[in-house]
Coordinates of C-alpha atoms in Angstrom, one line a residue:
M1 CA -0.9 63.8 29.9
T2 CA -2.1 61.3 28.8
P3 CA 0.3 57.6 28.1
L4 CA 0.3 58.5 24.3
D5 CA 1.7 61.6 24.9
W6 CA 4.6 60.2 27.4
S7 CA 5.2 57.9 24.7
I8 CA 6.1 60.4 22.0
V9 CA 8.4 62.2 25.1
L10 CA 10.0 58.8 25.4
L11 CA 10.9 58.6 21.6
Y12 CA 12.1 61.8 21.3
T13 CA 14.5 61.5 23.9
A14 CA 15.5 58.1 22.2
V15 CA 15.7 59.8 19.4
I16 CA 18.0 62.2 20.3
L17 CA 20.2 59.5 22.8
A18 CA 20.6 57.3 19.4
I19 CA 22.0 60.1 17.5
G20 CA 24.1 61.2 19.9
N21 CA 26.0 57.4 20.3
H22 CA 26.3 56.9 16.4
M23 CA 28.5 60.7 16.4
R24 CA 30.6 59.6 19.3
K25 CA 32.6 57.1 16.8
R26 CA 34.1 60.7 15.4
I27 CA 35.4 62.0 18.8
R28 CA 38.9 61.4 19.0
S29 CA 40.5 64.0 20.8
A30 CA 39.3 67.7 22.9
G31 CA 39.8 69.3 19.4
A32 CA 37.3 66.8 18.1
F33 CA 34.9 67.0 20.9
L34 CA 35.0 70.8 21.2
L35 CA 34.6 71.7 17.7
G36 CA 34.6 69.1 15.3
E37 CA 37.8 69.5 14.1
R38 CA 36.8 72.5 12.2
K39 CA 35.2 70.9 9.7
L40 CA 31.6 71.5 10.3
G41 CA 29.9 71.9 6.9
T42 CA 26.7 75.0 6.4
P43 CA 24.3 72.5 7.2
M44 CA 25.2 72.1 10.8
M45 CA 26.0 75.5 11.1
I46 CA 22.6 76.7 9.9
A47 CA 20.9 74.0 12.8
S48 CA 23.4 74.9 15.4
T49 CA 22.3 78.8 15.3
F50 CA 18.6 77.8 14.8
A51 CA 18.5 75.2 17.3
G52 CA 21.0 76.6 19.7
G53 CA 19.7 80.4 19.4
V54 CA 16.0 79.2 20.5
N55 CA 16.2 78.9 24.2
A56 CA 13.2 77.3 26.1
N57 CA 13.1 81.2 27.5
N58 CA 12.6 82.8 24.4
P59 CA 8.7 81.7 23.6
I60 CA 7.6 81.7 27.1
S61 CA 9.0 85.2 27.8
V62 CA 8.1 86.8 24.4
A63 CA 4.3 85.9 24.8
S64 CA 4.6 86.8 28.3
N65 CA 5.3 90.2 27.5
T66 CA 3.3 90.5 24.3
Y67 CA 0.1 89.4 26.7
T68 CA 1.0 92.5 29.0
S69 CA 2.3 94.9 26.1
G70 CA 0.7 93.7 22.8
L71 CA 3.5 93.2 19.7
S72 CA 5.6 95.9 21.2
G73 CA 6.5 93.1 23.8
M74 CA 8.5 91.4 21.0
W75 CA 10.9 93.5 20.5
L76 CA 12.3 91.7 23.7
S77 CA 13.4 88.8 20.8
L78 CA 12.7 90.7 17.8
A79 CA 15.3 93.2 18.8
F80 CA 17.8 91.3 17.6
V81 CA 17.0 91.2 13.7
L82 CA 17.9 94.5 13.6
A83 CA 21.7 93.2 14.6
T84 CA 21.7 91.0 11.6
P85 CA 24.2 92.9 9.2
I86 CA 27.0 92.3 12.4
Y87 CA 25.8 89.0 12.2
W88 CA 26.9 88.1 8.9
M89 CA 29.8 90.1 9.4
W90 CA 31.3 88.8 12.4
P91 CA 31.5 84.9 12.2
P92 CA 34.5 84.8 9.5
V93 CA 36.4 87.2 12.1
L94 CA 36.1 85.0 14.7
R95 CA 36.9 81.8 11.9
R96 CA 40.0 83.3 11.2
L97 CA 41.6 83.7 14.1
R98 CA 41.7 80.3 15.0
V99 CA 40.5 80.3 18.7
V100 CA 39.3 78.2 21.0
T101 CA 37.2 80.4 23.4
L102 CA 36.7 84.0 23.2
I103 CA 38.9 84.1 26.2
D104 CA 41.6 83.1 23.7
F105 CA 40.7 86.3 21.7
L106 CA 41.4 88.4 25.2
R107 CA 44.3 86.6 26.1
M108 CA 46.0 87.3 22.8
R109 CA 44.9 91.0 22.0
F110 CA 45.0 92.1 26.3
G111 CA 47.1 89.9 27.8
R112 CA 46.2 87.3 31.2
G113 CA 44.6 90.5 33.0
M114 CA 41.8 90.6 30.6
E115 CA 41.6 86.9 30.1
W116 CA 41.2 86.2 33.9
V117 CA 38.1 89.6 34.0
Q118 CA 36.5 87.7 31.3
M119 CA 36.4 84.2 32.9
V120 CA 35.1 85.5 36.2
S121 CA 32.9 87.3 34.9
Y122 CA 31.5 84.3 31.8
L123 CA 31.3 82.1 35.2
V124 CA 29.6 84.6 36.9
V125 CA 26.9 84.9 34.2
V126 CA 26.8 81.1 34.1
P127 CA 24.5 80.1 35.7
F128 CA 21.8 82.3 34.9
T129 CA 22.2 81.7 31.0
F130 CA 21.9 77.9 31.8
G131 CA 19.1 78.7 34.2
V132 CA 17.0 80.8 32.1
G133 CA 16.2 77.8 29.7
M134 CA 16.2 75.2 32.2
K135 CA 13.4 76.8 34.4
A136 CA 11.5 77.8 31.1
A137 CA 11.6 74.3 30.1
A138 CA 10.4 72.8 33.4
M139 CA 7.6 75.3 33.5
L140 CA 6.2 73.8 30.7
V141 CA 6.7 69.9 31.9
I142 CA 5.2 70.9 35.5
A143 CA 2.1 72.3 33.8
V144 CA 1.5 69.9 30.9
A145 CA 2.1 67.0 33.3
G146 CA -0.8 68.4 35.1
P147 CA -2.1 67.7 39.2
G148 CA -1.1 64.8 41.2
A149 CA -3.7 62.8 43.2
D150 CA -3.2 65.1 46.2
G151 CA -4.0 68.1 43.9
S152 CA -0.1 69.4 43.9
P153 CA 1.3 69.6 40.4
A154 CA 2.1 66.2 39.6
F155 CA 5.8 66.8 39.2
G156 CA 8.4 69.2 41.2
I157 CA 10.4 71.3 39.8
H158 CA 14.0 69.2 40.5
T159 CA 12.1 66.3 38.5
A160 CA 11.1 68.5 36.0
L161 CA 15.1 70.0 35.8
A162 CA 16.1 66.0 35.6
L163 CA 13.8 65.3 32.4
V164 CA 15.9 68.5 30.5
V165 CA 19.4 67.6 31.8
L166 CA 19.5 64.2 31.9
P167 CA 19.5 63.4 28.2
T168 CA 21.2 66.2 27.3
L169 CA 24.5 65.5 29.4
V170 CA 24.4 61.9 28.2
Y171 CA 23.9 62.6 24.1
T172 CA 26.7 65.9 24.6
L173 CA 29.2 63.5 26.8
L174 CA 29.3 60.6 23.9
G175 CA 29.1 62.5 20.7
G176 CA 30.4 66.5 21.7
I177 CA 30.1 69.3 19.5
V178 CA 29.0 67.1 15.9
G179 CA 26.7 65.3 18.5
A180 CA 25.2 68.3 19.5
Y181 CA 24.7 69.4 15.8
A182 CA 23.4 66.6 14.4
V183 CA 21.1 66.4 17.1
D184 CA 20.0 70.0 16.5
M185 CA 19.2 69.6 12.7
F186 CA 16.6 66.9 14.0
Q187 CA 15.1 69.5 16.7
S188 CA 15.0 72.4 14.2
V189 CA 11.6 70.7 12.8
L190 CA 10.2 70.6 16.5
L191 CA 11.3 74.3 17.3
V192 CA 9.1 75.4 14.1
F193 CA 6.2 73.3 15.0
L194 CA 6.7 74.8 19.1
S195 CA 6.5 78.3 17.9
F196 CA 3.3 78.0 15.8
V197 CA 1.0 74.7 16.6
L198 CA -1.0 76.6 19.5
L199 CA -2.3 79.3 17.1
P200 CA -5.1 77.5 15.4
F201 CA -6.3 75.7 18.4
M202 CA -6.3 78.7 20.5
V203 CA -8.6 80.2 17.7
W204 CA -10.8 77.3 17.6
T205 CA -11.2 77.2 21.2
V206 CA -12.1 81.3 21.1
G207 CA -14.8 80.8 18.2
G208 CA -12.8 82.2 15.2
L209 CA -10.0 84.6 14.1
P210 CA -12.5 87.7 14.2
E211 CA -13.5 86.8 17.4
V212 CA -9.8 86.7 18.5
V213 CA -9.2 90.3 17.0
A214 CA -12.4 91.2 18.2
R215 CA -11.3 90.9 21.8
I216 CA -8.1 91.7 21.7
D217 CA -8.8 95.2 20.2
A218 CA -11.6 95.4 23.3
H219 CA -9.0 94.8 25.8
N220 CA -6.1 96.9 24.3
P221 CA -7.1 98.6 20.7
A222 CA -2.8 99.4 20.4
A223 CA -2.1 95.8 21.0
W224 CA -1.2 95.5 17.1
N225 CA 1.3 98.4 17.0
L226 CA 4.9 97.2 16.9
L227 CA 5.8 100.4 18.9
G228 CA 3.0 99.8 21.7
D229 CA 1.1 103.1 22.5
S230 CA 2.7 106.2 23.9
H231 CA 4.3 104.9 27.0
G232 CA 5.4 102.1 24.7
V233 CA 8.8 101.2 23.2
S234 CA 10.2 104.6 21.1
G235 CA 12.5 104.7 18.2
L236 CA 14.9 106.1 20.3
W237 CA 15.3 103.2 22.6
L238 CA 15.2 100.8 19.6
L239 CA 18.4 102.7 18.4
W240 CA 20.1 102.5 21.8
F241 CA 19.2 99.2 22.0
T242 CA 20.3 98.5 18.7
L243 CA 23.8 100.0 18.9
S244 CA 24.3 97.9 22.2
L245 CA 22.9 94.9 20.3
F246 CA 25.9 95.3 17.5
I247 CA 28.5 96.1 20.1
S248 CA 27.8 92.6 22.2
A249 CA 27.6 90.8 19.0
P250 CA 31.1 89.3 19.6
V251 CA 30.3 88.0 22.8
V252 CA 26.8 87.0 22.2
Y253 CA 26.8 85.6 18.7
G254 CA 29.0 83.2 16.8
G255 CA 30.2 81.1 19.4
S256 CA 30.1 78.0 16.7
S257 CA 31.9 79.6 14.2
G258 CA 35.1 78.3 15.1
A259 CA 33.9 74.7 14.2
A260 CA 33.2 75.9 10.9
R261 CA 35.3 74.3 8.0
N262 CA 35.4 77.9 5.9
E263 CA 34.2 81.6 6.2
M264 CA 31.1 80.7 4.0
A265 CA 29.7 78.3 6.2
A266 CA 30.4 80.3 9.0
R267 CA 28.5 83.4 7.2
W268 CA 25.8 80.9 6.2
A269 CA 24.8 80.2 10.1
V270 CA 22.8 83.8 10.1
I271 CA 20.1 81.5 8.0
G272 CA 19.4 80.0 11.5
S273 CA 19.1 83.2 13.3
L274 CA 16.6 84.9 10.9
G275 CA 14.4 81.7 11.3
K276 CA 14.5 82.5 15.2
R277 CA 13.1 85.6 14.1
F278 CA 10.3 84.4 12.0
C279 CA 9.6 82.3 14.8
T280 CA 8.9 85.2 17.1
I281 CA 5.7 86.0 15.1
G282 CA 4.8 82.6 16.4
W283 CA 5.9 83.3 20.2
G284 CA 4.4 87.0 20.1
L285 CA 1.1 85.7 18.7
T286 CA 0.5 83.3 21.0
G287 CA 0.8 85.8 24.2
L288 CA -1.5 88.1 21.8
F289 CA -4.2 85.5 21.4
A290 CA -3.7 84.6 25.2
V291 CA -5.7 88.0 26.1
A292 CA -8.8 86.7 24.0
L293 CA -8.0 83.1 25.5
F294 CA -8.1 84.4 28.8
G295 CA -9.0 87.9 29.3
A296 CA -7.0 91.1 29.9
P297 CA -3.9 90.4 32.5
L298 CA -4.9 92.8 35.3
V299 CA -8.5 91.0 35.3
S300 CA -7.7 87.2 34.2
G301 CA -5.7 86.4 37.3
V302 CA -3.3 84.7 34.6
K303 CA 0.5 85.1 35.7
A304 CA 2.1 86.4 32.5
D305 CA 4.8 83.6 32.7
D306 CA 2.4 81.0 32.7
V307 CA 0.9 82.0 29.5
F308 CA 2.1 79.7 27.0
S309 CA 2.1 76.7 29.3
L310 CA -1.2 77.2 29.9
A311 CA -2.1 77.7 26.4
A312 CA -0.7 74.3 25.8
V313 CA -2.7 72.7 28.3
H314 CA -6.3 74.4 27.6
T315 CA -6.2 73.9 23.9
L316 CA -3.7 71.2 22.7
P317 CA -5.0 67.6 22.8
A318 CA -3.9 64.2 23.6
G319 CA -0.4 63.9 21.6
L320 CA -0.2 66.9 20.8
R321 CA 0.8 67.7 24.2
G322 CA 3.5 65.3 24.2
L323 CA 5.0 66.7 21.0
M324 CA 4.8 70.0 22.6
V325 CA 6.5 69.0 25.5
A326 CA 9.2 67.0 23.2
S327 CA 9.6 70.7 21.5
M328 CA 9.9 72.9 24.6
L329 CA 12.6 70.0 25.7
A330 CA 14.4 70.1 22.1
A331 CA 14.7 74.2 22.2
A332 CA 16.3 73.7 26.1
M333 CA 18.4 70.6 25.0
S334 CA 19.7 72.7 22.0
T335 CA 21.1 75.7 24.0
L336 CA 22.2 73.9 26.8
A337 CA 24.2 71.4 24.7
G338 CA 26.1 74.5 23.1
M339 CA 26.7 76.2 26.0
M340 CA 27.7 73.0 27.8
L341 CA 30.2 72.7 25.3
Y342 CA 31.5 76.5 24.9
C343 CA 32.0 76.6 29.1
S344 CA 33.8 73.5 28.8
S345 CA 35.9 74.8 26.3
C346 CA 36.9 77.6 28.8
L347 CA 37.2 75.6 31.6
V348 CA 39.9 73.2 30.0
N349 CA 41.4 75.1 27.5
N350 CA 41.4 78.4 29.5
L351 CA 41.8 77.8 33.4
Y352 CA 42.8 73.5 33.4
K353 CA 45.0 73.5 30.5
D354 CA 47.4 77.0 31.0
Y355 CA 47.7 76.8 34.6
L356 CA 46.9 73.3 36.0
V357 CA 47.7 70.6 33.5
R358 CA 50.3 72.1 30.6
E359 CA 51.8 68.8 29.2
A360 CA 49.1 66.1 29.3
S361 CA 48.0 63.9 26.2
P362 CA 45.1 64.8 23.8
R363 CA 43.2 61.7 25.5
H364 CA 43.8 63.4 29.1
Y365 CA 42.4 66.6 27.7
L366 CA 39.4 65.0 26.1
L367 CA 38.5 63.3 29.0
M368 CA 38.8 66.5 31.1
A369 CA 36.5 68.0 28.8
R370 CA 34.0 65.7 29.0
V371 CA 34.2 66.0 33.3
F372 CA 33.6 69.9 32.7
L373 CA 30.5 69.6 31.2
V374 CA 28.9 69.0 34.3
V375 CA 29.9 71.8 36.0
P376 CA 27.6 74.6 34.5
I377 CA 24.6 72.3 35.0
L378 CA 24.8 72.3 38.4
L379 CA 25.4 75.9 38.4
G380 CA 22.3 76.4 36.4
W381 CA 20.2 73.8 38.5
T382 CA 20.5 76.4 41.4
V383 CA 19.4 79.1 39.2
A384 CA 16.4 77.8 37.7
A385 CA 15.5 75.8 41.2
S386 CA 15.1 79.6 42.8
G387 CA 12.6 82.1 42.7
L388 CA 13.2 84.8 40.4
S389 CA 10.8 85.2 37.5
L390 CA 11.9 83.9 34.0
V391 CA 12.0 88.0 32.5
H392 CA 14.4 89.1 35.0
L393 CA 16.1 86.2 34.4
V394 CA 16.3 87.1 30.6
V395 CA 17.1 90.7 31.4
I396 CA 20.1 89.6 33.5
V397 CA 21.5 87.6 30.6
E398 CA 21.2 89.6 27.9
Q399 CA 22.1 92.7 28.8
I400 CA 25.8 92.6 30.7
S401 CA 27.6 91.7 27.3
S402 CA 27.9 95.0 25.9
L403 CA 30.8 95.7 28.8
M404 CA 32.8 93.2 26.8
G405 CA 31.6 94.0 23.9
V406 CA 33.0 97.4 23.4
C407 CA 36.3 96.3 24.2
M408 CA 36.1 93.3 21.3
V409 CA 35.2 95.5 19.0
A410 CA 37.5 98.1 19.6
A411 CA 40.2 95.6 18.8
L412 CA 38.6 94.6 15.7
V413 CA 38.3 97.9 14.2
W414 CA 41.5 100.3 15.6
R415 CA 45.0 98.4 16.4
R416 CA 46.4 101.1 18.7
V417 CA 43.7 100.2 21.8
T418 CA 45.8 98.8 24.7
A419 CA 45.3 95.9 27.5
A420 CA 45.4 99.2 30.4
G421 CA 43.0 100.8 28.0
A422 CA 40.4 97.9 28.1
V423 CA 40.7 97.2 31.9
V424 CA 40.0 100.9 33.1
S425 CA 37.0 101.2 30.3
I426 CA 35.9 97.7 31.9
C427 CA 36.4 98.9 35.3
L428 CA 34.1 102.5 34.6
M429 CA 31.3 100.8 32.7
S430 CA 30.5 98.3 35.3
P431 CA 29.3 100.2 37.9
L432 CA 27.5 102.9 35.7
F433 CA 25.6 99.6 34.3
Y434 CA 24.9 98.4 37.5
Y435 CA 23.1 101.9 38.3
G436 CA 21.7 102.1 34.8
N437 CA 19.6 98.9 35.5
L438 CA 18.4 99.8 39.2
Q439 CA 15.4 102.2 39.7
A440 CA 15.6 105.8 38.9
S441 CA 14.9 106.5 42.9
A442 CA 18.1 104.0 44.2
W443 CA 20.7 106.4 41.2
P444 CA 23.4 108.0 43.2
Q445 CA 23.3 112.1 42.9
G446 CA 26.0 111.9 40.2
Y447 CA 24.3 109.3 38.0
R448 CA 21.2 111.4 38.1
W449 CA 23.3 114.6 37.1
L450 CA 24.7 112.6 33.9
A451 CA 21.2 111.5 32.9
E452 CA 20.1 115.1 33.2
R453 CA 22.9 116.0 31.0
V454 CA 21.9 113.3 28.6
L455 CA 18.1 114.8 28.5
D456 CA 19.7 118.7 27.9
L457 CA 22.0 116.7 24.9
Y458 CA 18.7 115.6 23.5
R459 CA 16.9 118.8 23.6
L460 CA 20.0 120.6 22.1
A461 CA 19.4 118.1 19.2
G462 CA 15.8 118.6 18.6
V463 CA 15.1 115.1 20.0
E464 CA 12.3 114.3 21.9
P465 CA 12.7 111.6 24.0
R466 CA 9.3 111.0 26.0
L467 CA 11.5 111.1 29.3
E468 CA 10.8 113.7 32.2
P469 CA 13.1 114.1 35.0
A470 CA 10.4 114.4 37.3
R471 CA 8.8 111.1 35.4
L472 CA 11.5 109.0 35.8
E473 CA 10.8 107.4 39.3
S474 CA 7.7 105.9 37.7
I475 CA 9.8 104.4 34.7
R476 CA 11.0 100.8 34.6
P477 CA 14.5 100.9 34.3
D478 CA 14.6 99.0 31.0
L479 CA 12.6 101.5 29.4
L480 CA 15.3 104.2 30.8
L481 CA 17.7 102.7 28.1
P482 CA 18.2 106.1 25.8
L483 CA 19.3 107.7 29.5
T484 CA 21.2 104.9 30.6
T485 CA 22.8 103.3 27.8
P486 CA 24.6 106.7 26.5
I487 CA 26.3 107.2 30.4
Y488 CA 28.1 103.5 30.3
L489 CA 28.9 103.2 26.5
G490 CA 29.5 106.6 26.1
T491 CA 32.5 106.4 29.4
G492 CA 33.6 103.0 28.3
V493 CA 34.1 104.2 24.7
L494 CA 35.8 107.7 25.7
V495 CA 37.8 106.5 28.4
L496 CA 39.2 103.4 26.3
I497 CA 40.5 105.5 23.4
L498 CA 42.2 107.8 26.0
V499 CA 43.7 105.9 28.3
S500 CA 44.9 103.9 25.2
L501 CA 46.9 107.3 23.3
F502 CA 48.8 107.2 26.3
T503 CA 49.9 103.2 26.9
R504 CA 51.5 101.0 25.2
Q505 CA 50.9 97.0 24.1
H506 CA 51.4 94.8 26.6
D507 CA 53.0 92.4 24.0
R508 CA 53.9 93.5 20.9
H509 CA 54.4 90.0 19.3
A510 CA 50.9 88.4 20.9
V511 CA 49.1 91.7 19.2
A512 CA 50.9 90.8 16.2
E513 CA 49.9 87.4 16.0
F514 CA 46.3 88.7 16.5
Y515 CA 46.6 90.4 13.6
A516 CA 48.5 88.1 11.7
R517 CA 45.8 85.5 12.0
L518 CA 43.2 88.1 10.7
E519 CA 45.1 88.9 7.6
T520 CA 45.6 85.5 6.9
P521 CA 43.0 83.4 5.1
L522 CA 42.1 80.0 6.0
G523 CA 44.3 77.7 4.0
D524 CA 47.2 79.7 4.6
E525 CA 48.3 78.6 7.9
R526 CA 51.9 77.4 6.7
K527 CA 52.4 81.3 6.3
L528 CA 51.9 81.9 10.1
R529 CA 54.4 79.2 11.2
E530 CA 56.4 80.9 9.1
A531 CA 56.5 84.3 10.7
G532 CA 57.0 82.6 14.1
F533 CA 53.4 82.5 15.0
T534 CA 51.2 79.4 16.4
A535 CA 48.9 79.1 13.3
D536 CA 45.7 77.5 15.7
T537 CA 45.2 78.0 19.3
V538 CA 43.7 74.0 19.0
E539 CA 47.3 73.0 18.2
S540 CA 48.5 73.1 21.7
M541 CA 45.5 70.8 22.7
D542 CA 45.9 68.3 20.4
Q543 CA 49.6 68.4 19.3
V544 CA 49.0 67.9 16.0
E545 CA 49.0 70.9 12.7
L546 CA 45.7 72.2 11.8
N547 CA 45.8 73.1 8.3
A548 CA 42.4 74.2 6.4
A549 CA 41.5 72.2 3.1
A550 CA 42.5 73.5 -0.2
E551 CA 38.7 73.6 -0.9
D552 CA 38.2 75.2 2.3
R553 CA 40.3 78.5 1.6
D554 CA 38.8 82.0 2.2
R555 CA 36.8 83.3 -0.7
S556 CA 37.2 86.6 0.8
R557 CA 40.6 88.1 1.2
R558 CA 39.6 90.9 3.0
L559 CA 37.2 91.1 6.1
L560 CA 34.7 94.7 6.1
L561 CA 34.5 94.6 10.1
L562 CA 38.2 94.9 10.0
D563 CA 38.5 97.8 7.9
F564 CA 35.5 99.1 9.2
L565 CA 36.7 102.5 9.8
T566 CA 39.4 102.7 6.9
W567 CA 38.1 101.0 4.0
P568 CA 36.9 104.1 2.0
W569 CA 40.6 105.1 2.5
L570 CA 42.0 101.7 1.2
V571 CA 39.9 101.9 -1.6
L572 CA 40.8 105.4 -2.5
T573 CA 44.6 104.7 -2.7
R574 CA 43.9 101.4 -4.5
R575 CA 45.5 99.3 -1.4
A576 CA 42.0 97.6 -1.6
R577 CA 39.3 97.3 -4.4
L578 CA 35.7 97.5 -3.5
S579 CA 35.2 93.8 -5.0
D580 CA 37.3 92.9 -1.9
Y581 CA 34.1 93.3 0.5
W582 CA 31.6 92.2 -2.1
I583 CA 30.4 88.9 0.1
D584 CA 29.9 91.5 2.9
F585 CA 28.1 94.1 1.1
A586 CA 25.8 91.5 -0.2
G587 CA 25.2 90.0 3.0
I588 CA 24.5 93.5 4.2
A589 CA 22.2 94.1 1.7
G590 CA 20.4 91.1 2.3
S591 CA 19.8 91.7 5.8
F592 CA 18.3 95.1 5.4
L593 CA 16.1 93.4 3.3
F594 CA 15.0 90.7 5.6
I595 CA 14.7 93.0 8.4
A596 CA 12.3 95.5 6.1
G597 CA 10.3 92.5 5.2
L598 CA 9.9 90.5 8.1
L599 CA 8.9 94.6 10.1
T600 CA 6.6 94.9 7.3
L601 CA 4.8 91.3 7.4
I602 CA 4.3 92.2 11.4
G603 CA 3.0 96.0 10.7
L604 CA 0.1 93.9 8.1
L605 CA -0.7 91.0 10.9
R606 CA -4.1 92.7 12.1
P607 CA -5.5 93.4 8.2
L608 CA -4.0 90.1 7.6
L609 CA -5.9 88.2 10.2
H610 CA -8.8 90.1 10.1

């Protein structure tokens, strides 16, 4: 990179550090550091969802997939748009619960056993979650920095990781969640730039749009098909993947909702998620245009994971390379900051405060919240410096959340579910999930028998899954999802129901408090205290009562997600009115309109570009 490029990177670093330092004066307690005293407005919530949701691995992994598979490779990120309705309904539920972390959710509803199951599983996943973004950003920094005097990369992996991690750690330590989200508002502009800037320069390098389209058609005529060719993604695959996204949504989405000042601020964060799906078009086209720039994957000699970085190196002029590096750093830093804060919340609130130092001052817990920020960074650094491929890391991170999601969704829609049912369900789903992510040749005989029974059910229903028993060994595990997902999800749900019907609640008072919080709109915290419940989990850490302001009272008295199985009956028996759910229904309708519009736009890309 040129001195101009490095100047831009340094300017970007100076700006984010200045923002973090400016927000430092607002941090006086652990609650303010981790949740902004639950006073963050709509703009910050949108920015946090967009910037925090766009990890550095997203453009690189999507471009890698579309380079090898055509536009159908976009489903690695695009599939999440199908879960938009749940992204509208879930955030106000989490805000009403008034918890610090999802571990608080599980402890209150299912007891200490499930709390430890989630804590251990989270600490296992954390290194991979952090490592994905750190590795992706470091790869671009290494590629754009170019070779040194001896021909080897000018930056080693650890130097590149330091460039990503250290500024993030500093501004998050200073400003906490308020500083991180203020930086996100600035970084959002850079992320839009990151998503689309390469396209015009790639077109110019190749020789114009007609030439780009012609070269892509010559290499892969089905490249423009969103479902790929006969060996690509099927509608059945999308159905099961979308179902798993709906189930995992409470685990992977809306973690920042607890910081929102009111229900609508938490809901409108979905706009940031929709912005990410729109940016997916830019990432996908970058990988597809790379076919025209470098040639087909099998003959070009270009590694798919390097496509995005090499396109930047080969096409961007001086100055824009530096801006590209700054944008990629923004993608990594925004996500890392949010994950660091959440991990710190889990460690200080669910481990340190509950089991080590129970009666300390708010300033002490604030200090420990800052100390615990370092833990996930060290774990993620280890994974990022490993030799695991980027797509492999993405698959590990994205799929595991649905295991815990089954229990969390059940807790919301079925009050009879018990802790015993949840624990047994998790214990049975885990090995089934593990086997489902292996090559079919490694399946135990019992698991293969289950897979064949799923195929029999498809045939009985007149559905063609495009999966023949004789070909299973030659198919990638991620494409076997129509077989493997019904096995672990079906088993988990069935066992959860059966065990819950024959066991008791672990703690009737805790379960009653869980549902009392959900039924009590923001602004009515006094009613919870009068009923003998804790109104907000933060209160025990900050030693102060938290009450939502009068202007932040919830607009909707009932939430559709909580009444998902019973709302028709409630309306028919006049215990609820259809208008009670109008905000949920309006958001769902808007979600479907956006999904239809986005998929239509992608389907028209070839005629529009040609």
